[in-house]
Amino acid sequence: MSTVNLKLNADLHCHSTVSDGLLTPAEVVRRAHANGTELLALTDHDELSGLAEARATADEVGLRFVDGVEISVTWDNDTTLHVVGLGIDPAHAGLCESLAHLRSGRDRRALQMSDELDKVGIHGAYQGALRFVSNPSLVSRAHFARYIVEIGRAKDVKSVFDYWLGKDKPGYVRHVWASLEQAVAWIRDAGGVSAIAHPLRYKISRKELRRMFGEFRDLGGEAIEVLSGGQCDADTREFARLAREFGFLASRGSDFHGPGESRIDLGKLPALPEGLTPVWTKLV
Ligand code: AMP
Ligand code: MN
Ligand code: MN
Ligand code: MN
């Protein structure tokens, strides 16, 4: 592995308006390029419809681009995980159908969330959230969060999750997403590599996290995000160690959603620690 390769400014996790990002796919690509990104993947939640515009813009500005997706998964009964697929074929019929089915539950869930929020005095949340939605088949909790901030019931999006929308909070509605097995198989069948997104974000013990990594690897999962937006150096070192132990490739992604809403901007992550094999060895 050459050092140059390890130091590549890759950003392999971010969002556009086709899911819950604030910028269009073209704007995401232009911003990533302006920030010095050398390899970019757009990874909208359960949705591929931004990839053509992103790739066309990337070709225009001369930025290497990887087709990506971030799949919502329910693991071990009630833990929501996110699995990023990198280098997938955006025209793969099986993947397109599976994701369309996965998205189809979101609207009903959004209506249920709105009912729950209504009970605690947050009224009109469904209609309110819709004003922030660009893709009607992709209503996310992030859209609800923007509405709740707008009406002054929380000071920022993060607080909305702490008080209203996070797991076991009043507006939380349990939802069953894809299984880990399905997500890995869909990504593999569409020619991609799967990576566990932001492994720090899950509210499970380190023991459970290791069990999940083991299952993921046994299913054919190949990578984890060793670097994700907003984590500290000690966390990065821990995930570097785990990547080596489990034999995972290392991914790097800001999880950028928009200016002012993300702790790390596109292409502004630190370098991967030494001694890892970057996931982009399989992508470029
Ligand atoms: P959903 O897929 O509809 O459940 O929404 C999940 C999205 O909500 C994530 O992708 C983030 O954009 C956002 N989100 C979840 N938890 C938090 C948090 N603690 N702070 C900020 N945004 C969050
Ligand atoms: Mn999101
Ligand atoms: Mn995520
Ligand atoms: Mn994400």
Coordinates of C-alpha atoms and ligand atoms in Angstrom, one line a residue:
M1 CA 0.0 0.0 0.0
S2 CA 1.6 3.3 -1.0
T3 CA 1.5 6.2 1.5
V4 CA 0.0 8.4 -1.3
N5 CA -2.9 6.1 -1.5
L6 CA -3.5 6.1 2.3
K7 CA -3.4 9.9 2.3
L8 CA -5.9 10.3 -0.5
N9 CA -8.5 12.9 0.5
A10 CA -11.5 10.6 0.1
D11 CA -14.9 11.5 1.4
L12 CA -17.1 8.4 1.0
H13 CA -20.2 9.4 3.0
C14 CA -22.5 12.4 2.5
H15 CA -26.0 13.4 1.7
S16 CA -27.9 15.6 -0.8
T17 CA -31.5 16.8 -1.1
V18 CA -32.6 13.5 -2.5
S19 CA -32.5 12.3 1.1
D20 CA -32.0 14.5 4.1
G21 CA -29.1 16.8 3.0
L22 CA -29.5 20.5 2.4
L23 CA -27.6 20.8 -0.9
T24 CA -28.5 19.4 -4.3
P25 CA -26.2 16.5 -5.7
A26 CA -24.5 19.1 -8.0
E27 CA -23.9 21.5 -5.1
V28 CA -22.5 18.7 -2.9
V29 CA -20.0 17.8 -5.6
R30 CA -18.9 21.4 -6.3
R31 CA -18.4 22.0 -2.6
A32 CA -16.5 18.8 -2.1
H33 CA -14.2 19.7 -5.0
A34 CA -13.7 23.2 -3.8
N35 CA -12.7 21.8 -0.4
G36 CA -10.0 19.6 -1.9
T37 CA -11.7 16.3 -2.0
E38 CA -10.0 13.9 -4.4
L39 CA -12.5 11.0 -4.3
L40 CA -16.1 11.4 -3.4
A41 CA -19.1 9.1 -2.9
L42 CA -22.6 10.4 -2.5
T43 CA -24.5 8.1 -0.1
D44 CA -28.1 9.2 0.3
H45 CA -30.3 7.2 2.6
D46 CA -32.0 4.3 0.8
E47 CA -32.0 6.3 -2.5
L48 CA -29.9 6.3 -5.7
S49 CA -31.7 9.1 -7.6
G50 CA -29.0 11.8 -7.0
L51 CA -26.2 9.7 -8.4
A52 CA -26.5 10.6 -12.1
E53 CA -26.5 14.4 -11.4
A54 CA -23.6 14.0 -9.0
R55 CA -21.5 12.0 -11.4
A56 CA -22.2 14.4 -14.3
T57 CA -21.1 17.3 -12.1
A58 CA -18.0 15.3 -10.9
D59 CA -17.0 14.7 -14.6
E60 CA -17.5 18.4 -15.3
V61 CA -15.2 19.6 -12.5
G62 CA -12.8 16.6 -12.8
L63 CA -13.4 14.9 -9.4
R64 CA -13.3 11.1 -9.1
F65 CA -16.7 9.9 -8.1
V66 CA -18.0 6.7 -6.5
D67 CA -21.7 5.7 -6.7
G68 CA -22.9 5.1 -3.1
V69 CA -25.9 4.6 -0.9
E70 CA -26.5 4.4 2.9
I71 CA -29.0 1.6 3.7
S72 CA -31.1 1.6 6.9
V73 CA -30.9 -1.7 8.7
T74 CA -32.6 -3.2 11.8
W75 CA -30.2 -5.4 13.6
D76 CA -30.8 -7.6 16.7
N77 CA -34.5 -6.7 16.9
D78 CA -34.4 -3.0 17.7
T79 CA -31.0 -1.5 16.8
T80 CA -30.9 0.7 13.7
L81 CA -27.7 0.5 11.9
H82 CA -26.5 2.2 8.7
V83 CA -24.6 0.3 6.1
V84 CA -22.9 2.3 3.3
G85 CA -22.6 0.6 -0.1
L86 CA -19.7 1.9 -2.3
G87 CA -19.2 1.3 -6.0
I88 CA -22.7 0.0 -6.6
D89 CA -24.3 0.0 -10.0
P90 CA -27.0 2.6 -9.7
A91 CA -29.0 0.9 -12.5
H92 CA -29.0 -2.5 -10.8
A93 CA -32.6 -3.6 -11.0
G94 CA -32.6 -5.7 -7.8
L95 CA -31.0 -2.9 -5.7
C96 CA -33.4 -0.3 -7.2
E97 CA -36.4 -2.5 -6.3
S98 CA -35.2 -3.4 -2.9
L99 CA -34.6 0.3 -2.0
A100 CA -38.0 1.4 -3.4
H101 CA -39.6 -1.2 -1.1
L102 CA -37.5 0.0 1.8
R103 CA -38.5 3.6 1.3
S104 CA -42.2 2.8 1.0
G105 CA -42.5 2.4 4.8
R106 CA -41.3 5.9 5.5
D107 CA -44.5 7.8 4.8
R108 CA -46.6 5.8 7.2
R109 CA -43.9 6.1 9.8
A110 CA -43.8 9.8 9.3
L111 CA -47.5 10.1 9.9
Q112 CA -47.2 8.0 13.1
M113 CA -44.3 10.2 14.3
S114 CA -46.5 13.2 13.7
D115 CA -49.3 11.7 15.8
E116 CA -46.9 11.0 18.6
L117 CA -45.5 14.5 18.5
D118 CA -49.0 15.9 18.5
K119 CA -49.6 14.2 21.8
V120 CA -46.7 16.1 23.4
G121 CA -47.8 19.4 22.0
I122 CA -45.8 19.6 18.7
H123 CA -48.6 20.1 16.2
G124 CA -48.6 19.9 12.4
A125 CA -45.3 18.1 12.3
Y126 CA -46.0 16.0 9.2
Q127 CA -46.9 19.0 7.1
G128 CA -44.2 21.0 8.7
A129 CA -41.5 18.4 8.0
L130 CA -42.8 18.1 4.4
R131 CA -41.8 21.7 3.7
F132 CA -38.1 20.6 4.2
V133 CA -38.5 17.5 2.0
S134 CA -37.4 17.5 -1.7
N135 CA -38.0 13.9 -2.4
P136 CA -41.5 12.8 -1.3
S137 CA -40.5 9.2 -1.0
L138 CA -37.8 10.1 1.5
V139 CA -39.1 11.7 4.6
S140 CA -36.5 11.5 7.3
R141 CA -36.4 12.4 11.0
A142 CA -33.9 15.1 9.9
H143 CA -36.8 16.9 8.2
F144 CA -38.9 16.7 11.3
A145 CA -35.9 18.0 13.3
R146 CA -35.7 21.1 11.0
Y147 CA -39.3 21.8 11.6
I148 CA -39.1 21.4 15.3
V149 CA -36.1 23.8 15.4
E150 CA -38.0 26.3 13.2
I151 CA -41.0 26.4 15.6
G152 CA -38.6 27.0 18.5
R153 CA -39.1 23.7 20.4
A154 CA -35.4 22.9 20.3
K155 CA -32.3 25.0 19.8
D156 CA -30.7 22.8 17.1
V157 CA -31.1 19.6 15.2
K158 CA -29.0 17.6 17.7
S159 CA -31.2 18.7 20.6
V160 CA -34.3 17.6 18.7
F161 CA -32.9 14.1 18.8
D162 CA -32.0 14.4 22.5
Y163 CA -35.5 15.5 23.5
W164 CA -38.0 14.4 20.9
L165 CA -36.8 12.1 18.1
G166 CA -34.0 9.9 19.4
K167 CA -34.8 6.3 20.4
D168 CA -37.3 6.1 23.3
K169 CA -38.1 9.8 23.1
P170 CA -41.7 10.9 22.6
G171 CA -41.7 11.2 18.8
Y172 CA -39.8 8.0 18.2
V173 CA -41.6 5.4 16.2
R174 CA -40.1 1.9 16.0
H175 CA -39.6 0.9 12.4
V176 CA -38.3 -2.3 10.8
W177 CA -35.8 -1.6 8.0
A178 CA -33.7 -4.1 6.0
S179 CA -31.9 -6.9 7.7
L180 CA -28.1 -6.7 7.9
E181 CA -28.0 -9.8 5.6
Q182 CA -30.2 -8.1 3.0
A183 CA -28.2 -4.9 3.0
V184 CA -24.9 -6.7 2.5
A185 CA -26.4 -9.0 -0.2
W186 CA -28.1 -6.1 -2.1
I187 CA -24.8 -4.2 -2.1
R188 CA -22.7 -7.2 -3.2
D189 CA -25.2 -8.1 -5.9
A190 CA -25.0 -4.6 -7.3
G191 CA -21.2 -4.9 -7.4
G192 CA -20.4 -2.8 -4.4
V193 CA -18.5 -3.0 -1.1
S194 CA -20.3 -2.6 2.2
A195 CA -19.1 -0.5 5.1
I196 CA -20.6 -0.1 8.6
A197 CA -21.3 3.7 8.9
H198 CA -20.3 5.8 11.9
P199 CA -19.8 2.8 14.3
L200 CA -19.7 5.1 17.3
R201 CA -23.3 6.3 16.8
Y202 CA -25.0 3.2 17.9
K203 CA -26.2 3.0 21.4
I204 CA -24.9 -0.5 22.0
S205 CA -22.1 -1.8 24.2
R206 CA -18.7 -2.5 22.8
K207 CA -19.4 -6.2 23.3
E208 CA -22.5 -5.9 21.1
L209 CA -20.6 -3.8 18.6
R210 CA -18.0 -6.5 18.3
R211 CA -20.8 -9.1 17.9
M212 CA -22.3 -7.0 15.1
F213 CA -18.9 -6.6 13.4
G214 CA -18.5 -10.4 13.5
E215 CA -21.9 -11.0 12.0
F216 CA -21.3 -8.3 9.4
R217 CA -18.0 -9.9 8.4
D218 CA -19.5 -13.4 8.3
L219 CA -22.2 -12.1 5.9
G220 CA -19.5 -10.7 3.6
G221 CA -19.2 -7.2 4.9
E222 CA -15.8 -5.8 4.1
A223 CA -15.3 -2.3 5.6
I224 CA -16.0 0.0 8.5
E225 CA -15.8 3.8 8.7
V226 CA -12.7 4.3 10.8
L227 CA -13.1 8.0 10.3
S228 CA -16.5 9.6 10.5
G229 CA -17.5 13.2 11.0
G230 CA -17.0 14.7 14.5
Q231 CA -15.2 11.9 16.3
C232 CA -12.2 12.4 18.5
D233 CA -8.7 10.9 17.9
A234 CA -9.1 8.2 20.6
D235 CA -12.2 7.0 18.8
T236 CA -10.4 6.8 15.5
R237 CA -7.5 4.8 17.1
E238 CA -10.0 2.4 18.6
F239 CA -11.8 1.8 15.3
A240 CA -8.4 1.5 13.5
R241 CA -7.6 -1.3 16.0
L242 CA -10.9 -3.0 15.4
A243 CA -10.5 -2.7 11.6
R244 CA -7.1 -4.5 11.9
E245 CA -8.4 -7.1 14.3
F246 CA -11.5 -8.0 12.1
G247 CA -9.6 -7.6 8.9
F248 CA -11.8 -4.8 7.6
L249 CA -10.9 -2.2 5.0
A250 CA -11.0 1.3 6.3
S251 CA -13.4 3.9 5.1
R252 CA -13.5 7.6 5.7
G253 CA -16.6 9.8 5.4
S254 CA -17.8 13.1 6.8
D255 CA -21.5 12.3 6.8
F256 CA -22.0 15.9 5.7
H257 CA -25.7 16.9 5.5
G258 CA -25.3 20.7 5.0
P259 CA -23.5 23.9 6.0
G260 CA -24.2 24.6 9.7
E261 CA -25.7 21.2 10.3
S262 CA -22.6 19.0 10.3
R263 CA -19.6 19.1 12.5
I264 CA -17.2 18.3 9.6
D265 CA -17.4 19.8 6.1
L266 CA -16.9 17.8 3.0
G267 CA -13.3 16.7 2.4
K268 CA -12.1 18.0 5.8
L269 CA -11.5 14.8 7.7
P270 CA -8.1 14.0 9.1
A271 CA -6.0 11.3 7.4
L272 CA -6.6 7.6 8.1
P273 CA -4.2 6.2 10.7
E274 CA -1.2 4.1 9.4
G275 CA -1.4 0.4 9.0
L276 CA -4.8 0.1 7.4
T277 CA -6.0 -0.8 4.0
P278 CA -8.2 2.0 2.6
V279 CA -11.5 0.8 1.1
W280 CA -10.7 2.9 -2.0
T281 CA -8.1 0.2 -3.0
K282 CA -11.3 -1.6 -4.2
L283 CA -12.9 1.4 -5.7
V284 CA -10.4 3.0 -8.0
Ligands
AMP1 P1 -34.3 8.4 9.7 O1 -33.5 7.6 8.6 O2 -35.5 9.0 9.2 O3 -34.5 7.6 11.0 O4 -33.3 9.6 10.1 C1 -32.0 9.4 10.5 C2 -31.3 10.7 10.2 O5 -31.5 11.6 11.3 C3 -29.8 10.5 10.3 O6 -29.3 10.2 9.0 C4 -29.3 11.9 10.6 O7 -29.4 12.8 9.4 C5 -30.4 12.4 11.6 N1 -30.0 12.1 13.0 C6 -30.1 11.0 13.7 N2 -29.7 11.2 14.9 C7 -29.2 12.4 15.0 C8 -28.5 13.2 16.0 N3 -28.3 12.7 17.2 N4 -28.1 14.5 15.7 C9 -28.3 15.0 14.5 N5 -28.9 14.3 13.5 C10 -29.3 13.0 13.7
MN2 MN -29.3 11.7 7.5
MN3 MN -26.2 7.4 9.1
MN4 MN -25.2 9.4 6.6

